[in-house]
Structures are given as C-alpha cells and as structure tokens.
C-alpha positions as a Markdown table, in Angstrom:
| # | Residue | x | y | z |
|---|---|---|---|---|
| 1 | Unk | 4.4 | -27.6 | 16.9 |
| 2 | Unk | 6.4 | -25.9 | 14.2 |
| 3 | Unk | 7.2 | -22.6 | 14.6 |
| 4 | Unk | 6.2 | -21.4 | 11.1 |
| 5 | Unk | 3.4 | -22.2 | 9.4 |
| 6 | Unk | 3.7 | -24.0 | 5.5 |
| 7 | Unk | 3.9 | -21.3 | 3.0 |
| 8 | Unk | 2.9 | -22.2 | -0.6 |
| 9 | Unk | 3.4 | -19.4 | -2.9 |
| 10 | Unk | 0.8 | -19.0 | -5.5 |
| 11 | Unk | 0.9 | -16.9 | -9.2 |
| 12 | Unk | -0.2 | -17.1 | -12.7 |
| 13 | Unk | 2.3 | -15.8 | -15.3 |
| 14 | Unk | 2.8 | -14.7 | -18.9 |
| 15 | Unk | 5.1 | -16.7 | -20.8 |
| 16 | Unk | 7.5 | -13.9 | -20.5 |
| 17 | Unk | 6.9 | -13.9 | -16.9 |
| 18 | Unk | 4.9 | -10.8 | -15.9 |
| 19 | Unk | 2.0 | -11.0 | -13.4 |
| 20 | Unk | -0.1 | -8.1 | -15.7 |
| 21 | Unk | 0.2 | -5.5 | -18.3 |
| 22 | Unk | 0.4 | -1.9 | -17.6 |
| 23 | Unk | -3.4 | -1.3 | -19.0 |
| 24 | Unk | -6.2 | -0.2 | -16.5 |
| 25 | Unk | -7.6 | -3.1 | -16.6 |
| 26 | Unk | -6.2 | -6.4 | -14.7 |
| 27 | Unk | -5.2 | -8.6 | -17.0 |
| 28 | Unk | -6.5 | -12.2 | -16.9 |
| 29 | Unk | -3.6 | -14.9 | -17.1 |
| 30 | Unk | -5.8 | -17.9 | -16.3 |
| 31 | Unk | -9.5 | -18.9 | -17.0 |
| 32 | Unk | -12.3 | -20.4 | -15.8 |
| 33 | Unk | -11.0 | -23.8 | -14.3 |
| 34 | Unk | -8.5 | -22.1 | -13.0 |
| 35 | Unk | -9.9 | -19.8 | -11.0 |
| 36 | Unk | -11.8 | -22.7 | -9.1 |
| 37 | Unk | -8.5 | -24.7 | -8.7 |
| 38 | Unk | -7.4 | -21.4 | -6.6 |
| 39 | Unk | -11.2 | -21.3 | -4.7 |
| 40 | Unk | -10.1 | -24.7 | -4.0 |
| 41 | Unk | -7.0 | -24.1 | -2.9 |
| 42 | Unk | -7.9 | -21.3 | -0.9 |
| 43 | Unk | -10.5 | -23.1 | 0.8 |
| 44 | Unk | -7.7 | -25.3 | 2.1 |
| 45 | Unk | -5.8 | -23.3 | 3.9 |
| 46 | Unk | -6.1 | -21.4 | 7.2 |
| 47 | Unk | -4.7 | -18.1 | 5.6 |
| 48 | Unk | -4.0 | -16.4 | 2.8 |
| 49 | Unk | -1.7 | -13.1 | 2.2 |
| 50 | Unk | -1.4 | -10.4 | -0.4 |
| 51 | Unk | 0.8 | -7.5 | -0.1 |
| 52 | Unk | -0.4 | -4.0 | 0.4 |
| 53 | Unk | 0.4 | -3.0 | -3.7 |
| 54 | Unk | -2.1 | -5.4 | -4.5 |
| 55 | Unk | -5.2 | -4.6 | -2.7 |
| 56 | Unk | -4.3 | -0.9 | -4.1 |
| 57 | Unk | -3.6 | -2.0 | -7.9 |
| 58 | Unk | -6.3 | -5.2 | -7.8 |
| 59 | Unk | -9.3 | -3.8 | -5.0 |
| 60 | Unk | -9.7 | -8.1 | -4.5 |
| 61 | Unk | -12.0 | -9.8 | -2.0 |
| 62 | Unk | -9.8 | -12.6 | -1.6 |
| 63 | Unk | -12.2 | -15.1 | -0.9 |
| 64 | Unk | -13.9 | -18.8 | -1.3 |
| 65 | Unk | -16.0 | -18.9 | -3.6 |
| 66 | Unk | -17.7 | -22.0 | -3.8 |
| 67 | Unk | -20.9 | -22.5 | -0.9 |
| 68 | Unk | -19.4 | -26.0 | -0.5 |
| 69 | Unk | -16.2 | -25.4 | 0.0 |
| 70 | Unk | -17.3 | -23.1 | 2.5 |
| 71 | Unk | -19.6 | -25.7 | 4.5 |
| 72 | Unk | -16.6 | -28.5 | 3.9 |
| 73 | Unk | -14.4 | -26.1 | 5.8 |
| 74 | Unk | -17.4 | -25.3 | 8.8 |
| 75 | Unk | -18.0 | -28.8 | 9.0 |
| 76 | Unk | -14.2 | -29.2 | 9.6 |
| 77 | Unk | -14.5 | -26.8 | 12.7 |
| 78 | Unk | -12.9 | -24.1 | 10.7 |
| 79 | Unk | -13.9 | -20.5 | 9.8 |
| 80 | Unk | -16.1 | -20.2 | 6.9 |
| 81 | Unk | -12.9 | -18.2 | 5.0 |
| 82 | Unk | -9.4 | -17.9 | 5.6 |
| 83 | Unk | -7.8 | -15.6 | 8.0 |
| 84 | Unk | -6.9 | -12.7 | 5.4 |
| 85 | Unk | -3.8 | -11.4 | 5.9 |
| 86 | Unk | -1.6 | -8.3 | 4.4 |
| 87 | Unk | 1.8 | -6.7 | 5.0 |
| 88 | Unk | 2.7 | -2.8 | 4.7 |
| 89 | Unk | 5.8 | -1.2 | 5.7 |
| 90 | Unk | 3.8 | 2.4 | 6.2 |
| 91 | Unk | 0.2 | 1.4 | 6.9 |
| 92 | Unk | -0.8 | 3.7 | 3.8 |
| 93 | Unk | -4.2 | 1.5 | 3.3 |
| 94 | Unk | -7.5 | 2.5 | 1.8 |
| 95 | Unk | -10.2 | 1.8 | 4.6 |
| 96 | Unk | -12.6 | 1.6 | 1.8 |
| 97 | Unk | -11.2 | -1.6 | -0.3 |
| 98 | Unk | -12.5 | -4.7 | -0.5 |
| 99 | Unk | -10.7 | -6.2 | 1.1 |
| 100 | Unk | -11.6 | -4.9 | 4.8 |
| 101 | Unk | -15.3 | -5.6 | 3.7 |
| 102 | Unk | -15.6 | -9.3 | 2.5 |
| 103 | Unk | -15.0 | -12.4 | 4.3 |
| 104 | Unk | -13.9 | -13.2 | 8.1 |
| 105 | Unk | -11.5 | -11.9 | 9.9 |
| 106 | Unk | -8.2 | -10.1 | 8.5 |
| 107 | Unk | -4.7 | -9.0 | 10.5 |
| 108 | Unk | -2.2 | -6.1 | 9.2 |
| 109 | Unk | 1.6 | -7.0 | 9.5 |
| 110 | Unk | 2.8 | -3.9 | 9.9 |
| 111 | Unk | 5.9 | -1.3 | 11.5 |
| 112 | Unk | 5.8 | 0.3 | 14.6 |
| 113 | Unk | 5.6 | 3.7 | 11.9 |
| 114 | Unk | 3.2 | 1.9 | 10.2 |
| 115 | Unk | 0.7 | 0.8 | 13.3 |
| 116 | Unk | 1.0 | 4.8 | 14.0 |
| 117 | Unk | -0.3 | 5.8 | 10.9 |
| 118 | Unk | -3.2 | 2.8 | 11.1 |
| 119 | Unk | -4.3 | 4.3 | 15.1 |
| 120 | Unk | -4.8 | 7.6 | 12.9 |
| 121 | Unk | -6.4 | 6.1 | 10.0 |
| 122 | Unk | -7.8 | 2.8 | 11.1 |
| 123 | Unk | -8.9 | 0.0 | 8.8 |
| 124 | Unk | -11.1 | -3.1 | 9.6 |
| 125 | Unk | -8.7 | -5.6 | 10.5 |
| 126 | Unk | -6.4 | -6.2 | 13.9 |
| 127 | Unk | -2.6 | -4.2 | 13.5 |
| 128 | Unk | 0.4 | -6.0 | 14.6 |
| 129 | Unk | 3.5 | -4.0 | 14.6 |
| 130 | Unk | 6.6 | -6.4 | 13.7 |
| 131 | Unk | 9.3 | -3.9 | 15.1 |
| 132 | Unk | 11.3 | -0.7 | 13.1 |
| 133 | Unk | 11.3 | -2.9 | 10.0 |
| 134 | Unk | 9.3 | -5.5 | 8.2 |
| 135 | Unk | 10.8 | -9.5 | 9.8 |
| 136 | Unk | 9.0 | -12.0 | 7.7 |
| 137 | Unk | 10.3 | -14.8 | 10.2 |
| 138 | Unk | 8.6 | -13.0 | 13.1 |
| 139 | Unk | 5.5 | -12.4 | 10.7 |
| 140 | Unk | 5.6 | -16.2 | 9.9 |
| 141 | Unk | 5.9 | -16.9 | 13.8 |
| 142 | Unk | 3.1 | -14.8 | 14.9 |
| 143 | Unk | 1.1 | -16.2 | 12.5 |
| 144 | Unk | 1.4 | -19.6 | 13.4 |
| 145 | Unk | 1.9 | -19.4 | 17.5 |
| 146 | Unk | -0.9 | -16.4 | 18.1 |
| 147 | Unk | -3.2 | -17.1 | 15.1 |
| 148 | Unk | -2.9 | -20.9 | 14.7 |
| 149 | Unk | -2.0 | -20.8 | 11.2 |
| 150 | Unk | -0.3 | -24.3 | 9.7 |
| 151 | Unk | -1.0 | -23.3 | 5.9 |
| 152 | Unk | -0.4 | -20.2 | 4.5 |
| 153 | Unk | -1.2 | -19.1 | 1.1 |
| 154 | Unk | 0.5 | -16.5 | -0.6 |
| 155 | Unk | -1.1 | -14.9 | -3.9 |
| 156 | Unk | 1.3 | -11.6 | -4.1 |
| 157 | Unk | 2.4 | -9.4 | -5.6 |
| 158 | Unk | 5.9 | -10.1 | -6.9 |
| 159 | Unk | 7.8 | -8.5 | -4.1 |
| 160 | Unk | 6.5 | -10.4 | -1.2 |
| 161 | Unk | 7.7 | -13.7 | -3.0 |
| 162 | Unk | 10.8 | -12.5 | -4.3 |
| 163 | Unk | 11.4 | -11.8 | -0.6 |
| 164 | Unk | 10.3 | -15.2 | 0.9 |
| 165 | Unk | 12.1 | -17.2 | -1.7 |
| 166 | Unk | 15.2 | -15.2 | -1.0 |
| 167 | Unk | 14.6 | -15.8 | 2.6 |
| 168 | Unk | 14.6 | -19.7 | 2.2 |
| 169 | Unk | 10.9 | -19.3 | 3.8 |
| 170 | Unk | 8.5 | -20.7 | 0.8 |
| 171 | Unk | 7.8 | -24.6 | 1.1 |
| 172 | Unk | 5.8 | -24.7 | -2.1 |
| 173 | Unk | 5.7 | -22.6 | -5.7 |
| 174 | Unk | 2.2 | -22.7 | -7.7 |
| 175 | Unk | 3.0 | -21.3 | -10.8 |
| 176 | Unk | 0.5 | -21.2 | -13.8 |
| 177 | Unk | 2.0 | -20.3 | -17.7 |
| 178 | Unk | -0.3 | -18.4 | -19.5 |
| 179 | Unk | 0.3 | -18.9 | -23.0 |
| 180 | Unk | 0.7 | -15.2 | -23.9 |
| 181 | Unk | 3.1 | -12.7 | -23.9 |
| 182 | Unk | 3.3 | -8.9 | -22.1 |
| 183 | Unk | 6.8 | -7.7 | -23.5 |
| 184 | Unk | 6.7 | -4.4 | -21.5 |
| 185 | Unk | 9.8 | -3.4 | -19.4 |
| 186 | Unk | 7.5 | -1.4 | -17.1 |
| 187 | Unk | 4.5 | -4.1 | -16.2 |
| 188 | Unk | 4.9 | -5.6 | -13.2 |
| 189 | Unk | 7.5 | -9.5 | -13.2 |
| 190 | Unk | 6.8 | -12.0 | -10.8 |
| 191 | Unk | 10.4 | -12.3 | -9.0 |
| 192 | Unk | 12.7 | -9.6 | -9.0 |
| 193 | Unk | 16.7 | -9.4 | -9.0 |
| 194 | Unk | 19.0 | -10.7 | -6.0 |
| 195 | Unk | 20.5 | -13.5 | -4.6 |
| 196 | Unk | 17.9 | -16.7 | -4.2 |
| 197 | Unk | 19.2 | -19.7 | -3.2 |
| 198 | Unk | 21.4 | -22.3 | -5.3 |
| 199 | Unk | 20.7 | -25.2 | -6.8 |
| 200 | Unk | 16.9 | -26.4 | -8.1 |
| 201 | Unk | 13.5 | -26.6 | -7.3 |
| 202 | Unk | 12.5 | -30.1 | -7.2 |
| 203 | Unk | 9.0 | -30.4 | -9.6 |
| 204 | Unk | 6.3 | -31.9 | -8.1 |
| 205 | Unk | 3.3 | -31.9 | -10.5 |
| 206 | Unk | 2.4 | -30.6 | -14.0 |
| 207 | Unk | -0.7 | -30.3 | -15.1 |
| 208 | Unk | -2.8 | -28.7 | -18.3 |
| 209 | Unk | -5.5 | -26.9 | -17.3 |
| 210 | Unk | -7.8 | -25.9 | -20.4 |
| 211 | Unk | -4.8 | -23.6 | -22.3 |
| 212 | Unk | -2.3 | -22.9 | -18.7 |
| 213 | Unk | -0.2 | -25.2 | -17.0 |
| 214 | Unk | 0.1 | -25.5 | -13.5 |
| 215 | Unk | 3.6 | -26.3 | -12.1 |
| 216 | Unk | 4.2 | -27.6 | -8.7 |
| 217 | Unk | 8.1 | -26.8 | -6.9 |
| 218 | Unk | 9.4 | -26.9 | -3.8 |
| 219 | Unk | 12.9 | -25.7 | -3.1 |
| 220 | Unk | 15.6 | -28.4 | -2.2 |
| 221 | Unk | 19.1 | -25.9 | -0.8 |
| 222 | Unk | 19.5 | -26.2 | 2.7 |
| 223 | Unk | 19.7 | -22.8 | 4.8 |
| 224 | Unk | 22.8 | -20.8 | 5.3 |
| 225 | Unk | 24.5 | -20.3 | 8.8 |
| 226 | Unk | 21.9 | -20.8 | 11.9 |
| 227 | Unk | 18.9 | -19.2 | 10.5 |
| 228 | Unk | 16.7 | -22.8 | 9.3 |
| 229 | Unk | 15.0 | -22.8 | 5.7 |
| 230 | Unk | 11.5 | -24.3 | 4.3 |
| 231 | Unk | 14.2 | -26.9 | 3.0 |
| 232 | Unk | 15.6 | -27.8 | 6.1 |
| 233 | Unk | 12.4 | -28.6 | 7.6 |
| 234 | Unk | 11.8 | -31.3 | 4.5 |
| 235 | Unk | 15.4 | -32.6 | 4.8 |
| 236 | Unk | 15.0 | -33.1 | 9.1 |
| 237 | Unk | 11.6 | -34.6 | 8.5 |
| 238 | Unk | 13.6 | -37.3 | 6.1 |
| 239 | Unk | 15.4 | -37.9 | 8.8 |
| 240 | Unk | 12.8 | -38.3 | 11.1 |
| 241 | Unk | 11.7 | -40.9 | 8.7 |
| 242 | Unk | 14.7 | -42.9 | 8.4 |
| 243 | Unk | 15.0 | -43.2 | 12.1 |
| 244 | Unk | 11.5 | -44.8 | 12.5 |
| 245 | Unk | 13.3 | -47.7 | 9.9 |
| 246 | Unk | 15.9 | -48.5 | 12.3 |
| 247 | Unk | 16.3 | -52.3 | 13.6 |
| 248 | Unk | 14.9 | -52.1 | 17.2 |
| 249 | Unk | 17.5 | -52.3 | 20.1 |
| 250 | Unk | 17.4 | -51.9 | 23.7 |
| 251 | Unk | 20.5 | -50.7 | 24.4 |
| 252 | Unk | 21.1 | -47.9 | 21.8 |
| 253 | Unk | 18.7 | -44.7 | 19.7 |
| 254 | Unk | 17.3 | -45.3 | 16.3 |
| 255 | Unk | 18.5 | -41.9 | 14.7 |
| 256 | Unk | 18.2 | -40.8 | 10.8 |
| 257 | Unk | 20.9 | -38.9 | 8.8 |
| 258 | Unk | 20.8 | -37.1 | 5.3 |
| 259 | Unk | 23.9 | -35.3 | 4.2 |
| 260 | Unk | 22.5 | -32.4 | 1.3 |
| 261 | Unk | 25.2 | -30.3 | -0.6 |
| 262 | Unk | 24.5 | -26.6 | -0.9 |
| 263 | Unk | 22.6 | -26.8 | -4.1 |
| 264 | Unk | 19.9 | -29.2 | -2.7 |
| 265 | Unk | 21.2 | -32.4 | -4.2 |
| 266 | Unk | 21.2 | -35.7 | -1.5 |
| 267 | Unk | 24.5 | -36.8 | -1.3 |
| 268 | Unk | 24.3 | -40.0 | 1.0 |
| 269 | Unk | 21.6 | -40.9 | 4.1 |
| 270 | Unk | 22.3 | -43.8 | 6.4 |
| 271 | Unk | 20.3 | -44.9 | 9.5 |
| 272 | Unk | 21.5 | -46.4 | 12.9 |
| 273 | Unk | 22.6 | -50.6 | 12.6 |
| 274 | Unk | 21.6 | -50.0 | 8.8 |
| 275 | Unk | 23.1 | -53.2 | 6.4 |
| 276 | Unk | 23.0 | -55.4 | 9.7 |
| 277 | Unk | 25.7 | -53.5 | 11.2 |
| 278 | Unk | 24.4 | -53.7 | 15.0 |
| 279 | Unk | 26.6 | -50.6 | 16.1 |
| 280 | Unk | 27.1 | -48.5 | 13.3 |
| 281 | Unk | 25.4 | -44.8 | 13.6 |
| 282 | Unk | 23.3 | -42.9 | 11.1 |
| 283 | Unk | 25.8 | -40.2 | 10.2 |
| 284 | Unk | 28.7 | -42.6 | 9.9 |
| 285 | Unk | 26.4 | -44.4 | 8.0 |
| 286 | Unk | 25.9 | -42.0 | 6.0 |
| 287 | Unk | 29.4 | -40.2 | 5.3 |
| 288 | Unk | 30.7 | -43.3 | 4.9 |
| 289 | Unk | 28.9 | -43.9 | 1.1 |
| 290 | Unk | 30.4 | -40.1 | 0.2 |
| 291 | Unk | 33.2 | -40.5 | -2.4 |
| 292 | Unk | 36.4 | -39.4 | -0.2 |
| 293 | Unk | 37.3 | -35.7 | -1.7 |
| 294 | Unk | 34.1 | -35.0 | -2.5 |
| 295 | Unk | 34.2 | -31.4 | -3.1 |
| 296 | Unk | 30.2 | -30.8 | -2.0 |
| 297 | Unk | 30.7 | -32.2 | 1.4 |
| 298 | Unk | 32.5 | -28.9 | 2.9 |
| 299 | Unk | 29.8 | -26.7 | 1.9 |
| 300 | Unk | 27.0 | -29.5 | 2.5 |
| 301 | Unk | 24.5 | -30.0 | 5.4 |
| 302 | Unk | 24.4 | -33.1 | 7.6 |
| 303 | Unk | 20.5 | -33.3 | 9.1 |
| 304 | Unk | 20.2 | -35.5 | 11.9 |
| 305 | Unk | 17.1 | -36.6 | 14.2 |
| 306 | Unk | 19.8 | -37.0 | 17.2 |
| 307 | Unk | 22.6 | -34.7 | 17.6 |
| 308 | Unk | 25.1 | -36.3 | 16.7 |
| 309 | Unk | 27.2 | -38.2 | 19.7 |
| 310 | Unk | 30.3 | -37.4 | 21.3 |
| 311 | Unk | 31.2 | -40.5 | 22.9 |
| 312 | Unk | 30.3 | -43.7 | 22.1 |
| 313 | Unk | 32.1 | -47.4 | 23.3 |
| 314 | Unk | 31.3 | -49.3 | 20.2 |
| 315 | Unk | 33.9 | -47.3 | 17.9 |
| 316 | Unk | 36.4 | -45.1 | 18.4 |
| 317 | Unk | 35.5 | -42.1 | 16.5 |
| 318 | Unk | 32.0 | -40.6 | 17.5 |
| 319 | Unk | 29.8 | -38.8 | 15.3 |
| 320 | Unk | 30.8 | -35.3 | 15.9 |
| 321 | Unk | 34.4 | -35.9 | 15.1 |
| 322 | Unk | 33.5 | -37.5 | 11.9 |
| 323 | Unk | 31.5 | -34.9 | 11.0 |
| 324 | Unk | 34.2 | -32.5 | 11.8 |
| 325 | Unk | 36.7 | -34.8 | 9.9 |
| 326 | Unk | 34.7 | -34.8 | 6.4 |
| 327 | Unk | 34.9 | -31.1 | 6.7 |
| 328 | Unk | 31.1 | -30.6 | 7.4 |
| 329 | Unk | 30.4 | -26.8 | 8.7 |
| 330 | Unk | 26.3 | -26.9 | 9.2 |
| 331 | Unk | 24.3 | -29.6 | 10.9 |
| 332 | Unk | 20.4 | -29.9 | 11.6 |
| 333 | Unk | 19.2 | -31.9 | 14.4 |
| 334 | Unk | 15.6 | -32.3 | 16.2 |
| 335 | Unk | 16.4 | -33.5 | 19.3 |
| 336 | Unk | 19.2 | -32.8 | 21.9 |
| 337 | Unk | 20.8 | -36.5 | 23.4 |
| 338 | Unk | 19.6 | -37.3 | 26.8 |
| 339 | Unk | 21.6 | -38.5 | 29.6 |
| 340 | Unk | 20.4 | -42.5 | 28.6 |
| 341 | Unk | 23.3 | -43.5 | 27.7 |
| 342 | Unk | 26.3 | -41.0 | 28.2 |
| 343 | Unk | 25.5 | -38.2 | 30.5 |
| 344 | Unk | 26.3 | -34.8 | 29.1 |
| 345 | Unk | 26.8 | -35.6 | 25.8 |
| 346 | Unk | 26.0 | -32.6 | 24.3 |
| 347 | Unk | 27.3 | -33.1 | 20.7 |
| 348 | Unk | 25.8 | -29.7 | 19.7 |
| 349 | Unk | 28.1 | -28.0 | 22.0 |
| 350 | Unk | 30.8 | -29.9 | 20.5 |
| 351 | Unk | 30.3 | -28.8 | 16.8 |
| 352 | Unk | 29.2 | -25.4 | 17.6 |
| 353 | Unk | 32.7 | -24.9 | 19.4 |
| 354 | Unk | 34.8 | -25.7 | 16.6 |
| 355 | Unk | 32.6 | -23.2 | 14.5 |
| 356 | Unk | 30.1 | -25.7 | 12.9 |
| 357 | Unk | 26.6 | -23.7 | 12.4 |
| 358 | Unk | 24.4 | -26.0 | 14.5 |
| 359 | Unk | 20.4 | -25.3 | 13.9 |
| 360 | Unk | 17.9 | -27.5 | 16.4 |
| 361 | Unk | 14.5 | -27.8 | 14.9 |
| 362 | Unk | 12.3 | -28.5 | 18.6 |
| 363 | Unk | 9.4 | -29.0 | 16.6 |
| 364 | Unk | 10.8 | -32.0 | 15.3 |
| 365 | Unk | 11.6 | -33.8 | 18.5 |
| 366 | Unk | 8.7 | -35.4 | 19.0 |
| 367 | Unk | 9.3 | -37.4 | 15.4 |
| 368 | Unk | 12.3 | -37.9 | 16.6 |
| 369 | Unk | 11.7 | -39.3 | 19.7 |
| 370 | Unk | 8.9 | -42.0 | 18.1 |
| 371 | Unk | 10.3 | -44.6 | 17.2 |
| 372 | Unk | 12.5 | -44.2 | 21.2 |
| 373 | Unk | 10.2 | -44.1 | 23.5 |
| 374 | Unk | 10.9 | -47.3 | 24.7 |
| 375 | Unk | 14.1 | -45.9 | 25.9 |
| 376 | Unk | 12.8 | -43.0 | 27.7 |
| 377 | Unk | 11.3 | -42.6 | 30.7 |
C-alpha cells in the first residue's frame, strides 16, 4: 500500500499568473465548462484540500456538483463527496463557513497550538494535531493509512502548492490559463519564491477548453538524500515494469533498473539477461549504455526493483560496486534480496556504508516481487 496517497494539484491562472485580483469580489479565471471539468475531477477523488486562507478569503463549499457524479461515486461504494480536508498552523477558523456545513465529512490538519485553540473554539470537522509544526509528509501519511485516501486533490491557495512542489510531494499539476491579465504586485500568485526542484515537468495533456487551456505536468527530478519524492515513486514503478519484461529463468531474479540525472532526464534503463545476455543484471545493464565521463551520473539516481547485489558468481563485479564505481550517490529500490540465492546479501547495507543515500519504497515490493514468485517460497 503506498504510504502517501497521489496528490494532483489543481489551479486556474491569469496569464500573468495570479490566482485573483485584489477586488472584493473573487475573480473568475475559468467558465462554465470548466467548472464541470473540476466537478468531475473532484468527483474522482477520495479527497480534496484547501488551505485555511482560502475558506477565509473564498467561504467555498467545495463540493460535487453534478447528482450523477454523485450516484457514480455511491454506486462505487464510495461516499457521496470527498473527504474535505484543510490545514492551519493556528486553528484560527470561522465555525460558521461553508465549509463545515456542506458535504460529508471534513478533517483539520492542524498543531498541537492549533488543536488547543480548536478544543476552545470547535468547528465541525475531526482535529488532528501533526506535532509543534505543520509536516506535510506526516499529513500525507495520515491521510492515506487512517483515512484511506489514494487520490488527493489539492485546489489551494498558492502557499500550500508552493510547499508541496518544493517538497517533491505533488504527482500531478492542473493548471488552467486564463486569457487575462491582473498586473497587481499585491494580488495573490500561484507559486511563490524558493528552491523547487531542477529540471522539467514532463507535459502530459493540453487541451482548449471554450477560451482557457488546461495543462497537464507531472514532475520528472528524483528526490534528494533519503527523503523519497512523487518522482521517485514514477521512476521505481518503471522499474517495476521493466522487471516484469525479463526472459524467465529459474535460477536467477528478473529485476528493472532506470538511472535518472538530477534534472529528471532518463539517462539509460536495462533489465536482467536483457539483449540475450543470460547473466547480465539490470543495473549493469543499464550503466553500461551511459557515455563513460558522463558528468550527470554523479549527481543521478539509479532506481532499482531489487537492491542491487553484492555477490554474484556469473561476473566479477556485483551491482553495488558498479554502482559505486560510476560514482552513483542515491539509489531507490522496492525490495530488499532474499536469502535465495546468496544469503545475507544485503546490498543496501553495502551502499549505505560507503555513504550512498539508499531509499526502499516497501510499497513497491509486491510489483517487484510479480514477475518472482516462482522463486519464492
């Protein structure tokens, strides 16, 4: 099960990138179309999230509109709306908004100060306290393991998605350009200033709806150091896929490999006794079709379904000291090697002591495992 749910972020902009004006009045970016692609969208998720700024600036209902897209999602054993969901640092929230009063149910991510102020002034939803500060990873893991959450929307404000793109935690952007401008310094911009991840967003989809267009990203970068990105989730799953395409054997794993510089960009992938090679491994299969010198590879991530191995008696380098060799500091795996073949391999142990960052991505293991279950016991 993964451990966070899939987080699609979700905004219509000016062409000058502002999410409103600074008039009384909210200002409306998209039209009618629109608005029922997002009742549509809404309807197919299991939650969706605005920040506190925006129930207090917008008073929304945040819900599904359409009576059939409500019976679709009954029919599907589901509640007839979304779990509502909203995050404040201080628990300074009107009881009176709409947003306590429309729909089914709704949660409060909150601080431990926060859930104080909320046992004082209570509002119609349940209060989760996340600690001394705001952690949208435990928010994100909560989510999914308490509430059962595998698709979260998020519809704002700008703050909260500056702050989960920064984070490496979005796995989808929804952006609609309205073909308008705002030009003032003081209305409120979609993303703010500091440091989001490298490289770019891979496009998805475009398409004109009456005078907006909808554009469809997802980020590509890997994650930095041990904490795992949305990326790395896509990038492990690729691997998981290549894995499933090995030749069959009975006397060694089918495993997947994908080596991704820091900016996002594939650099090679390779999969066990690819080209008709009966003992050749997925990550030397894969470093092996990286120009030697490449400059990426240092800063690069190697995902792998296996880790990789430490011993092996068809060639006298293993995996892990290849890895090492090329220069490679992070490496994503799904599943740790069993004792099938070598006991105590523990490749993971191997990288991690000569200071590779090692993530392992448990909800992955099962993928991993598929296409080796004839090998296990």
């Amino acid at each position: 099960m993964p451990s966070y749910p899939y987080v699609l972020l979700s905004a219509a902009v000016s062409l000058d990138g502002y999410l409103d004006d600074t008039t009384p009045d909210r200002l409306l970016l998209s039209g009618p179309a629109d608005f029922d692609r997002v009742d549509e969208v809404r309807a197919s998720v299991d939650a969706i999230l605005i920040g506190a700024g925006t129930i207090r600036a917008d008073n929304p209902r945040l819900l599904v509109n359409s009576a059939e897209r409500r019976a679709a999602r009954k029919a599907r054993g589901k509640p007839e709306y979304p779990l509502k969901v909203t995050v404040s640092a201080t628990g300074e929230l009107d009881p009176t908004a709409n947003f306590w009063h429309t729909g089914g149910e709704k949660v409060v991510y909150t601080t431990e100060r926060g859930a104080e102020r909320l046992r004082r002034a209570p509002v119609a939803a349940d209060v989760v306290a996340l600690g001394t500060d705001l952690d949208w990873r435990g928010l994100l893991r909560h989510l999914r393991e308490a509430r059962g959450v595998e698709r979260l929307m998020v519809e704002g404000g700008g703050t909260i998605h500056t702050q989960l793109l920064q984070q490496g935690l979005a796995d989808e952007v929804q952006l609609v350009l309205a073909p308008l401008f705002v030009g003032d310094p003081k209305a409120p911009r979609l993303f703010g200033p500091g440091g989001y991840q490298g490289g770019r967003l891979r496009l998805l989809e475009t398409r004109q709806i009456e005078d907006v267009v909808l554009m469809r990203y997802e980020p590509t970068a890997p994650g930095a150091g041990v904490l795992p990105s949305a990326a790395d989730r896509k990038w492990l799953a690729l691997a998981c896929e290549l894995a499933a395409e090995c030749p069959p054997s009975g006397t060694a794993f089918s495993v997947g490999a994908v080596v991704v510089a820091a900016d996002g960009t594939e650099l090679a992938r390779g999969h066990s006794r690819e080209g008709g090679d009966p003992v050749v491994h997925a990550e030397e299969a894969a470093l092996a079709k990286i120009a030697p010198g490449d400059p990426r590879v240092t800063s690069a991530t190697v995902y792998t379904s296996l880790e990789p191995c430490t011993r092996r008696a068809s060639r006298p380098v293993p995996c892990a000291r290849l890895i090492l060799d090329a220069g490679v500091r992070r490496v994503v795996t799904a599943w740790r090697e069993p004792d099938t073949f070598v006991a105590g391999a523990d490749g993971s142990g191997l990288l991690a002591g000569e200071g590779v960052d090692v993530v392992v991505l448990p909800e992955y293991e099962g993928r991993a495992k598929a296409p080796n279950s004839h090998l296990l016991p």
